[in-house]
XYZ file of C-alpha atoms in Angstrom:
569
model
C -10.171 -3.154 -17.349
C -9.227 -2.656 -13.791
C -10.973 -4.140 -10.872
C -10.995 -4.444 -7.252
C -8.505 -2.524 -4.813
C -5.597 -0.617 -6.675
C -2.827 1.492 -5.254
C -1.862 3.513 -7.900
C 0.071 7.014 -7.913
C -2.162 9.897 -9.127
C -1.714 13.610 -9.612
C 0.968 15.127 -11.355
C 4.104 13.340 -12.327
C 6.108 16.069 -10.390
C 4.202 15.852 -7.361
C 2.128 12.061 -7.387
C 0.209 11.524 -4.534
C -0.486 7.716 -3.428
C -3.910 6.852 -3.728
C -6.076 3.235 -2.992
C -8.955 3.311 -5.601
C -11.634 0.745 -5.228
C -12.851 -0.233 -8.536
C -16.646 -2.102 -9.464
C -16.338 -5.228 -11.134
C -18.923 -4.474 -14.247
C -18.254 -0.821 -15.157
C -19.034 2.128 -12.470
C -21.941 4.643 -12.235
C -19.202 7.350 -11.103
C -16.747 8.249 -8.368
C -16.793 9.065 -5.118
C -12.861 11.416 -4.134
C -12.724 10.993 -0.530
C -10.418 13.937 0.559
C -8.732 13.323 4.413
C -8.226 14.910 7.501
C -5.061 16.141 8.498
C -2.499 14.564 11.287
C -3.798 12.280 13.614
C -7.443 12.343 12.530
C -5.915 10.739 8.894
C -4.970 8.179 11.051
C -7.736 7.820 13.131
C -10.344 7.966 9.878
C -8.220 5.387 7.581
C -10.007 2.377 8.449
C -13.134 4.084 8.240
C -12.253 5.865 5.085
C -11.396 2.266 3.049
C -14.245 0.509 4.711
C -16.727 3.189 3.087
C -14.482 3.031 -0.419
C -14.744 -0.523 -0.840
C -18.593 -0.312 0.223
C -19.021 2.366 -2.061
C -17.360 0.222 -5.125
C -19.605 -2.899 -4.295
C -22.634 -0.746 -5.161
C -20.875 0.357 -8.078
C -19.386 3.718 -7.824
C -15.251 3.898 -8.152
C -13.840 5.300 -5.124
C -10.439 7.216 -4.653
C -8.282 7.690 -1.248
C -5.272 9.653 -1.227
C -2.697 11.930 0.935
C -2.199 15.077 0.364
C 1.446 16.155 -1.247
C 3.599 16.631 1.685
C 1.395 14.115 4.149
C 1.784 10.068 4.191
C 3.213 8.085 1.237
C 2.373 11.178 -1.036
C 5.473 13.019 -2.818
C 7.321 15.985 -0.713
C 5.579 20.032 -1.113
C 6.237 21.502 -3.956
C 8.440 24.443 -2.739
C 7.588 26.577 -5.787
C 3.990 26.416 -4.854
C 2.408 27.177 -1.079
C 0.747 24.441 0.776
C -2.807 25.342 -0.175
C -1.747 25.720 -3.965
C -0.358 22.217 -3.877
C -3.607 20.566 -2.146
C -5.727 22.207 -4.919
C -3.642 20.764 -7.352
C -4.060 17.403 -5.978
C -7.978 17.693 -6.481
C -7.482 19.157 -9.497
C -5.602 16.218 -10.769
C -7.133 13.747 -9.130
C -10.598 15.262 -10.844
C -8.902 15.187 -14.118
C -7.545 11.859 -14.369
C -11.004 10.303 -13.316
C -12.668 12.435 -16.196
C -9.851 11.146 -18.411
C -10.467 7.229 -17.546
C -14.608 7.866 -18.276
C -16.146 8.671 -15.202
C -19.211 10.572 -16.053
C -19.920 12.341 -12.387
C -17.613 12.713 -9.852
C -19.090 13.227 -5.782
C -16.294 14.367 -3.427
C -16.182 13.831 0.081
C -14.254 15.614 2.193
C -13.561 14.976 6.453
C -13.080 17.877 8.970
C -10.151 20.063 7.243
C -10.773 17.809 4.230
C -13.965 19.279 4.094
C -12.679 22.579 4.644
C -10.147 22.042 1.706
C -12.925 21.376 -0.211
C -15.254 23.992 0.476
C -12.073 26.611 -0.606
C -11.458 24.610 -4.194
C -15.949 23.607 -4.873
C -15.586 26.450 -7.218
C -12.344 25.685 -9.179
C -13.506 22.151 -9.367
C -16.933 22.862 -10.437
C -15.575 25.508 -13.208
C -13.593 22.781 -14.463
C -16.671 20.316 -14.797
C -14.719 18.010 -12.524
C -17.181 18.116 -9.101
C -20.635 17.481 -9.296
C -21.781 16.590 -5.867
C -19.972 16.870 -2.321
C -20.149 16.317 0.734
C -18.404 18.392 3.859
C -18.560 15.930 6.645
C -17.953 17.145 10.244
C -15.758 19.744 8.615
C -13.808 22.002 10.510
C -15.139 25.854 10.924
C -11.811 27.539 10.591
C -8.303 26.934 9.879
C -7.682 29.650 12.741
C -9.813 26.693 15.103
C -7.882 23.364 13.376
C -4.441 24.754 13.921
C -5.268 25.662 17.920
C -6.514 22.903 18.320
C -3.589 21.021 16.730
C -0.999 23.338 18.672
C -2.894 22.270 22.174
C -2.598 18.885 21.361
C 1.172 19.399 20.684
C 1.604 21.030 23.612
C -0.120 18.928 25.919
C 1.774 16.126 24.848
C 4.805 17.818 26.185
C 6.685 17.898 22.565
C 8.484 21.314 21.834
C 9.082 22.898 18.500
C 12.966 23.528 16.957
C 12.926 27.465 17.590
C 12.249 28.644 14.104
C 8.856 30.207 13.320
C 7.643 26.711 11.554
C 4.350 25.590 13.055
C 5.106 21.812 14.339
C 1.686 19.446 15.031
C 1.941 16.248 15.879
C 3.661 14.466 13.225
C 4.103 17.125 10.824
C 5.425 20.899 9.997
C 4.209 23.934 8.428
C 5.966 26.268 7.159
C 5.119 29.686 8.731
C 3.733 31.356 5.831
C 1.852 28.282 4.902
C 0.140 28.206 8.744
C -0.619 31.371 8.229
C -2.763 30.481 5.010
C -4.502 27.954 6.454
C -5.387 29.964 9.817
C -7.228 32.526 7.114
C -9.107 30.088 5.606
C -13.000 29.768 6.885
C -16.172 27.555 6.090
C -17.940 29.127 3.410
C -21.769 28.317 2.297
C -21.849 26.632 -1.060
C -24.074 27.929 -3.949
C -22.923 26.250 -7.285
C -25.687 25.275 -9.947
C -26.924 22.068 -10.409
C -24.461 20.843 -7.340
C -26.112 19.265 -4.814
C -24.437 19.763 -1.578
C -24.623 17.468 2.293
C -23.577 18.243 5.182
C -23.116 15.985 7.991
C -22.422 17.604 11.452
C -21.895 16.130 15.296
C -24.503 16.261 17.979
C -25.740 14.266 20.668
C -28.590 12.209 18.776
C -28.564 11.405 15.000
C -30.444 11.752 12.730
C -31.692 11.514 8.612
C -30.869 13.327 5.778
C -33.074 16.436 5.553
C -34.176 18.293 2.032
C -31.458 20.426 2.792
C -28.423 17.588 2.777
C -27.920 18.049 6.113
C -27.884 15.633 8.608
C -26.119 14.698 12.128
C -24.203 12.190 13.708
C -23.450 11.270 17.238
C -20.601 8.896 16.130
C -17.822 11.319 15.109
C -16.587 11.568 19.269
C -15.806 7.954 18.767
C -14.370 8.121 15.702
C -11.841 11.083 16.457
C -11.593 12.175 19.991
C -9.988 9.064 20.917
C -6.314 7.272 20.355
C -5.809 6.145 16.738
C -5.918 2.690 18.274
C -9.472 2.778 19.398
C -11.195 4.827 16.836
C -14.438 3.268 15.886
C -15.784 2.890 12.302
C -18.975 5.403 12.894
C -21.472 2.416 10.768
C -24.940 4.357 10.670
C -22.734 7.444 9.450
C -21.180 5.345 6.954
C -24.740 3.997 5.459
C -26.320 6.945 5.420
C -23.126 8.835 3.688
C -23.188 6.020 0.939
C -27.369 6.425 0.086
C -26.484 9.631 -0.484
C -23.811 9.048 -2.609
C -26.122 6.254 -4.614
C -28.422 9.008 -5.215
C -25.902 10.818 -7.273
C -24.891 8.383 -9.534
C -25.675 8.184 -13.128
C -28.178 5.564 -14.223
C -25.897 3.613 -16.171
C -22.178 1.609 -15.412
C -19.808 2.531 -17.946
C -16.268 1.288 -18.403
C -13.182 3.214 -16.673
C -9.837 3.050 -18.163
C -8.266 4.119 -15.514
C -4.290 4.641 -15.740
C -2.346 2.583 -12.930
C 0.804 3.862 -11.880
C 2.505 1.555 -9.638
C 5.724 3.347 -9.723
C 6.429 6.905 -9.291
C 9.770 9.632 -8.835
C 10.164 12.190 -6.574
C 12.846 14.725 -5.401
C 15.007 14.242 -1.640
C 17.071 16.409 -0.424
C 20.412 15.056 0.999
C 21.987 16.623 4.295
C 24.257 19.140 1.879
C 21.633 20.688 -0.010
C 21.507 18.226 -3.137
C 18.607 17.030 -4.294
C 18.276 13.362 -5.924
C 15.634 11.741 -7.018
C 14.220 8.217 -5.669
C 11.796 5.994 -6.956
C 9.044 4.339 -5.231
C 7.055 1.661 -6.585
C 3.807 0.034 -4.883
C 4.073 -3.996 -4.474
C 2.130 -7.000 -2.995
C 4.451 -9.430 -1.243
C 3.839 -13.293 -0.809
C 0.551 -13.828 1.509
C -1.156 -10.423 -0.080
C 1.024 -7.797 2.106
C 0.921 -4.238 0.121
C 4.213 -2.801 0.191
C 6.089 0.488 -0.854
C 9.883 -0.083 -2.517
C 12.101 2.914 -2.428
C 15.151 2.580 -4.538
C 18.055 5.117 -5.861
C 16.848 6.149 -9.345
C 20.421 6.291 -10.535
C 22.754 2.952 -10.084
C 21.865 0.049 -8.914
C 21.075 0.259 -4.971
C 24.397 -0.648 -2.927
C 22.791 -2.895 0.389
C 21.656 -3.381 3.329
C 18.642 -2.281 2.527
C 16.284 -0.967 5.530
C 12.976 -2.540 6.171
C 10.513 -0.359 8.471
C 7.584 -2.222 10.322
C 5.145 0.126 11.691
C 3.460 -0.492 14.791
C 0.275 -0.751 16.277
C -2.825 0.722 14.000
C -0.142 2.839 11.743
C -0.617 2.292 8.223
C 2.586 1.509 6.273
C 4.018 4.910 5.795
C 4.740 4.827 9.738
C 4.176 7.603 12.509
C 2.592 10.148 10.389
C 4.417 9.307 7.258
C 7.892 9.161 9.207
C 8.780 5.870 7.689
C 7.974 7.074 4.123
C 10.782 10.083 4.793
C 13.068 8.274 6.109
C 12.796 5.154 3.614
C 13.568 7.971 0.671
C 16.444 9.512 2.428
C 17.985 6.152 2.728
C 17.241 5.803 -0.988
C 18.984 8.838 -1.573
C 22.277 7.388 0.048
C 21.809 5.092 -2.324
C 19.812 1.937 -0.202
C 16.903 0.558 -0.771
C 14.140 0.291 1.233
C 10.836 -1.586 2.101
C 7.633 -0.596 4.346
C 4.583 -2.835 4.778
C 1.057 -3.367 5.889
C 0.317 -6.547 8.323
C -2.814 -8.063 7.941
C -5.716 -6.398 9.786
C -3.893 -2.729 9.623
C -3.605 -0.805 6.725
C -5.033 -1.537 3.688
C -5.382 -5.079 4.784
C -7.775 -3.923 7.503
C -10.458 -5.865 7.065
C -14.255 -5.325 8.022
C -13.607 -5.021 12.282
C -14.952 -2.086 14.429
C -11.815 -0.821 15.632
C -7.985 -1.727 14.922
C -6.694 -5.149 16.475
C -4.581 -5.015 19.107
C -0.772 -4.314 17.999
C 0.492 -7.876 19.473
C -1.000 -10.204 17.121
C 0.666 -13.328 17.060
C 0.441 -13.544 12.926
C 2.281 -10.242 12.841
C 5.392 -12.493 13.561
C 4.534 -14.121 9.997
C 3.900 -10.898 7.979
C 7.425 -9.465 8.655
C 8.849 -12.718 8.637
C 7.054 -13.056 4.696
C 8.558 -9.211 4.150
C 12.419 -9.775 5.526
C 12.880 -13.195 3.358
C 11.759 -11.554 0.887
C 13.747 -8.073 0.786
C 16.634 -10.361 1.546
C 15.905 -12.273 -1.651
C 15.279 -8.511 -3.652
C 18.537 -7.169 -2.520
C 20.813 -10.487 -1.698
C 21.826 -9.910 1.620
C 19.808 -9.070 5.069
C 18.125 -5.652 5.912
C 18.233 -3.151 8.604
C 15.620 -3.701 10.711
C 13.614 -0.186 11.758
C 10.552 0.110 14.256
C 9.109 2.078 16.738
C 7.311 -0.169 20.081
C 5.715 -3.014 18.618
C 6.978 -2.838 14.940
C 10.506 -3.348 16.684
C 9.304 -6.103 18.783
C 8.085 -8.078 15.330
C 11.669 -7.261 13.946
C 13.266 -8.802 17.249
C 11.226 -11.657 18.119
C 12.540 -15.429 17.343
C 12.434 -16.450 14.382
C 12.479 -13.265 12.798
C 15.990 -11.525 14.986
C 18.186 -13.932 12.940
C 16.598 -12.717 9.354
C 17.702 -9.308 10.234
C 21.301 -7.614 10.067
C 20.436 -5.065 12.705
C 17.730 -4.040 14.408
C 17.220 -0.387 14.988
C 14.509 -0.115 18.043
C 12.642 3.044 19.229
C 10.882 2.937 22.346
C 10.627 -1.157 22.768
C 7.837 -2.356 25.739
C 7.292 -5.401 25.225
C 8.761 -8.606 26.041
C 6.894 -11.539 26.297
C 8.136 -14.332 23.930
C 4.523 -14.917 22.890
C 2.964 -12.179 21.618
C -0.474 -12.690 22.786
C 0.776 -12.406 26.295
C 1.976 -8.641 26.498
C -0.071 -6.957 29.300
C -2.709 -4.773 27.884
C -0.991 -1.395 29.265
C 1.699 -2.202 27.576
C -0.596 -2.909 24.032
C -1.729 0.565 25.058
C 1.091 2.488 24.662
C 0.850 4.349 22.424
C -1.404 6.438 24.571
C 0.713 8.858 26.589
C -1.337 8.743 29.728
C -0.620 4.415 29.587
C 3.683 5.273 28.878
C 3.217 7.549 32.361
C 1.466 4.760 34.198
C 3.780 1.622 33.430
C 6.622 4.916 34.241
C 4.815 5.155 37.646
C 4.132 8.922 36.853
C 1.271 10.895 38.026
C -0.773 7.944 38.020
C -3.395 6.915 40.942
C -2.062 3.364 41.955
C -4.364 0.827 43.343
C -3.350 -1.463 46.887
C -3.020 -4.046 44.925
C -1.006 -2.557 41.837
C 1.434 -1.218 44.769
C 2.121 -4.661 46.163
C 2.485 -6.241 42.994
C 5.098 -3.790 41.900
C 7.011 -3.539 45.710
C 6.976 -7.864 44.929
C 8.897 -6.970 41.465
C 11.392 -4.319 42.962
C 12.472 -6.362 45.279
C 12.207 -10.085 44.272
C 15.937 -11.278 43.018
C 16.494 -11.215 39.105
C 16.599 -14.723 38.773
C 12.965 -14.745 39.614
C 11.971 -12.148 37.758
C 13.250 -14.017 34.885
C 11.279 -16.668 35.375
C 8.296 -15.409 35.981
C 8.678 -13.678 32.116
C 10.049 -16.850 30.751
C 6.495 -18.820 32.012
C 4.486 -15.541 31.145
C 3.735 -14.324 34.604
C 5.265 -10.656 33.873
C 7.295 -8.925 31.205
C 10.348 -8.899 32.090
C 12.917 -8.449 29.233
C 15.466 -10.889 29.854
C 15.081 -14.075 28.042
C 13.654 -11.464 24.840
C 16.797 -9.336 25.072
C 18.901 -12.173 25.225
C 17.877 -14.197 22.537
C 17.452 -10.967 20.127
C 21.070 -9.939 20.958
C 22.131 -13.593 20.144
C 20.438 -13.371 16.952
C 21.288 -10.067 15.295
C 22.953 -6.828 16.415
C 20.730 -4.599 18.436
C 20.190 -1.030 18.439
C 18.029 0.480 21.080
C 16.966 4.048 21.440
C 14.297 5.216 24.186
C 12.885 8.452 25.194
C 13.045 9.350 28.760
C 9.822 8.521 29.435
C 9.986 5.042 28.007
C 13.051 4.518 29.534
C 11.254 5.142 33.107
C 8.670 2.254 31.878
C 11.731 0.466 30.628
C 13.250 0.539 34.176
C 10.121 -0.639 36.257
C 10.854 -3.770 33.898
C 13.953 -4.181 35.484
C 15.675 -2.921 32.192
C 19.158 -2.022 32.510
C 19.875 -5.265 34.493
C 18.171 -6.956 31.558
C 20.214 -5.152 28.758
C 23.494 -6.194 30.699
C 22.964 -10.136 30.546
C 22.115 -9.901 26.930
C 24.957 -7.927 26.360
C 26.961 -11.508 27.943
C 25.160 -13.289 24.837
C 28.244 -11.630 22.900
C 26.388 -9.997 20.414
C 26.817 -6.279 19.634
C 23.932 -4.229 21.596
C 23.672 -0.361 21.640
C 21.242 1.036 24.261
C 21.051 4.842 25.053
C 17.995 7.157 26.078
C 17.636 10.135 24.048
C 15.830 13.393 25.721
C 15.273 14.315 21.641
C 12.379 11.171 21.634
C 9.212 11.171 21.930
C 6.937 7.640 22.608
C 4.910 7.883 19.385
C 7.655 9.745 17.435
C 5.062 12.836 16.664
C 7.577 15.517 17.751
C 9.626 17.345 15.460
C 12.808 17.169 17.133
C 11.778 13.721 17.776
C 11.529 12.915 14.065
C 14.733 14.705 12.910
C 16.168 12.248 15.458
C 14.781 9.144 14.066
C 15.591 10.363 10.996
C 19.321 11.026 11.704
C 19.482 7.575 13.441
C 18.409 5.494 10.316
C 21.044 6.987 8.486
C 23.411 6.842 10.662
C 23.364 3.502 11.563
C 23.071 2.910 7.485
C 26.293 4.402 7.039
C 27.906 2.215 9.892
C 26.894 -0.579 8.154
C 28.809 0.320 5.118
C 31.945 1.081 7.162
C 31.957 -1.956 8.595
C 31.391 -4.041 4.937
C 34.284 -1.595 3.642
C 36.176 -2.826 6.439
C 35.491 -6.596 5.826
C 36.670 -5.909 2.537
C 40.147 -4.541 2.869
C 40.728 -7.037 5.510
C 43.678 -9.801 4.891
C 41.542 -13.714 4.970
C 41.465 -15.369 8.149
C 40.980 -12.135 10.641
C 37.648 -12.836 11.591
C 33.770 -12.235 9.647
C 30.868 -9.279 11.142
C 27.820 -10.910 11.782
């Protein structure tokens, strides 16, 4: 029998979607589906999301988490079927396969346009005898509402879309006919027999469960109208969502057999229009880190392999799932490929508040644990991928010399020791912190003026010192030693370049470049900081596999060449 945390693949074996179920140790009294938000808000919610499922499986009720098809680690849209078709199959599926493995009642849960997803398929699931309780938790009014508001937030980031009719949000694409489904769809009230129905809502004080299911809490501003980084785990929310769950459950535990999947296939398109499939198969690395393998289905894979490290509070499927596209594209060219969780991210969150910061010094350790052993997997050293601090984690001694390249988006920080990075840099993900270490638009104090007139104008050799002995981040001795331990490749967009500058950058890319090593750096206007652009992401995309393919060249090269002519590194 199953117990504990599981990531599994559920829902149809054309379309599986990823999902972390938290099982009871001595049978379970039902299930609890928790459905997610879209886009940032998934992100901002996961923490909360597992801390509730693994709360909820301590008092003995089985608890699912998944993506939706076409979001995260999940499999790609089904193009036969529109957006809102292939949600309601997830549910469906997901409803199913817990009925299947003996779970007598089955609450669902659903979070903002989760909960309006859920509200549109109570009926369906209730027909079906696969719902019997739910709750719609802060959910969101209208689709017409969600999809301004996720447009503004596009826009006010300064990202643009490609020029097609597709709606782009930040960090993922609608088709237009698909938008245009889910601006139609609209909160309905919910009258289904025998289903008792909650309904949690935001306002300035909280307060209990009424005879009604309805209830409010003043914790969801903190939860969601923040940076990923900082969202806080909404606790009294959390308690009273799981008595109310309790109070659904059957009397008696029973026994689940559920299936585990830890391996699943899905379709990827290659740049001409074919379609291959990949596999992708769930894993715990040495030290406990979950990871995701993506390998060609067909043939053995044909190396390097590319290993992505996300960065700051992203889970392991990257900037909104960007790492778990680009991973099966790469396994579609025939590499394979390797994302993880670090410990305290992820599924390996832990019980804090709020995410750690994204410079932990044991994060050095977790992708040191994942490179040896991908090397090990494939028999020779990965590509390197990352985005701000995942890169930094890929570069820093010891782990630069593990690596055959590193491929670095939008690098800020530099300190040798980790626990030393300034705290606007930690914070960079947040636009407004990229456009104050850029020196845009940003009220300076007297004394951040002098400070940065004293690092203009003081000569390089100081300013190399002062990062060597942790007194400022300047890139030097970090550049230098990365470039003299694998070959570098670093991409930033403009606005990270700006930041990149005030650190004295370009002066610090040319005496690494001395170390003899081979170092690309460009700035690409296509980039975004946090990759949540589209153009941005067809970039990063593009990059991966180009760089890939150079790889292979170069090994082709080796090959052909007489003995004696030289080695790559």
């Amino acid at each position: 029998m199953v117990r504990g945390n599981v990531t599994t693949w559920m829902g149809s074996p054309g379309s599986p979607v990823l999902a972390h179920v938290s099982v009871p140790d001595d049978g379970a009294s039902g299930a609890v589906v928790l459905c997610p938000p879209l886009g940032r808000e998934q992100v901002a919610s996961y923490r909360s999301y597992r801390q509730l499922a693994e709360s909820l499986a301590r008092t003995g009720l089985l608890t699912v988490r998944f993506s939706w098809t076409g979001q995260g680690d999940s499999a790609p849209i089904d193009d036969e079927l529109s957006v809102l078709e292939n949600w309601a199959a997830d549910m469906s599926a997901i409803g199913e396969q817990l009925r299947e493995a003996g779970v007598q009642k089955i609450t669902w849960v659903g979070l903002r346009f989760g909960a309006l997803l859920l509200a549109r398929q109570a009926s369906d699931l209730h027909e079906a005898g696969l719902l019997d309780a739910m709750v719609l938790w802060d959910p969101t009014p209208t689709g017409r509402a969600f999809l301004r508001h996720e447009q503004l937030l596009y826009t006010s980031a300064g990202l643009e879309g490609d020029g097609g009719s597709d709606f782009h949000a930040l960090g993922y694409t609608l088709a237009a006919s698909d938008a245009d489904a889910l601006r139609a769809l609209k909160l309905k009230d919910i009258a289904l027999p025998d289903v008792p129905v909650a309904r949690i809502t935001r306002a300035a004080e909280a307060t209990e469960p009424g005879p009604d299911g309805a209830w409010t809490s003043n914790e969801m501003e903190a939860l969601l109208e923040t940076s990923s980084m900082t969202a806080a785990v909404p606790r009294r929310t959390l308690t009273t969502l799981q008595s109310w769950c309790l109070s659904q459950r059957s009397e008696d535990r029973a026994p689940v057999q559920l299936e585990v999947r830890d391996s699943a296939e899905m379709p990827q398109a290659l740049a001409d229009g074919t379609v291959v499939t990949v596999r992708e198969t769930a894993l715990t690395l040495p030290t406990g880190l979950p990871a995701i393998l993506t390998e060609p289905l067909d043939g053995p894979p044909s190396g390097p392999g590319v290993l992505y490290v996300a960065a700051s509070s992203e889970p392991l499927d990257g900037p909104s799932g960007l790492w778990a596209l680009s991973a099966r594209r790469v396994a579609a060219l025939g590499a394979p490929a390797l994302r993880i969780d670090k410990h305290g991210t992820g599924e390996l969150g832990g019980a804090l508040p709020t995410d750690p910061p994204p410079y932990l010094p044991g994060f050095i350790d977790d992708v040191h644990v994942a490179a040896l052993w991908f090397t090990e997997h494939t028999g020779s050293r990965p590509i390197g991928v990352g985005m701000c601090s995942g890169a930094y984690f890929e570069m820093v001694r010891p782990n630069g010399a593990l690596f055959r390249k590193v491929v670095g988006l939008n690098l800020l920080g530099f300190n040798r020791d980790p626990a030393r990075i300034p705290d606007e840099v930690a914070m960079a993900t947040d636009p407004s912190h990229i456009a104050a270490m850029a020196g845009e638009h940003v009220e300076r104090s007297t004394k951040a003026r002098i400070r940065d007139a004293v690092k203009t104008n003081m000569p390089q050799t100081l300013w190399r010192w002062a990062g060597r002995v942790g007194a400022a981040n300047s890139p030097d001795d970090f550049l230098r030693e990365a470039a003299e331990d694998t070959e570098l490749v670093l991409a930033f967009s403009p606005a990270d370049q700006s930041a990149f500058a005030q650190q004295r950058g370009e002066a610090a890319v040319a005496w690494a470049r001395r170390a003899g090593g081979p170092f690309e750096y460009r700035v690409d206007p296509e980039l975004d900081h946090a990759l949540f652009g589209v153009r941005s992401r067809r970039r990063t995309l593009q990059l991966v596999d180009d760089e890939l393919l150079r790889c292979r060249r170069q090994d082709a090269a080796l090959r052909t060449r007489p003995r004696g002519t030289g080695d790559a590194r």
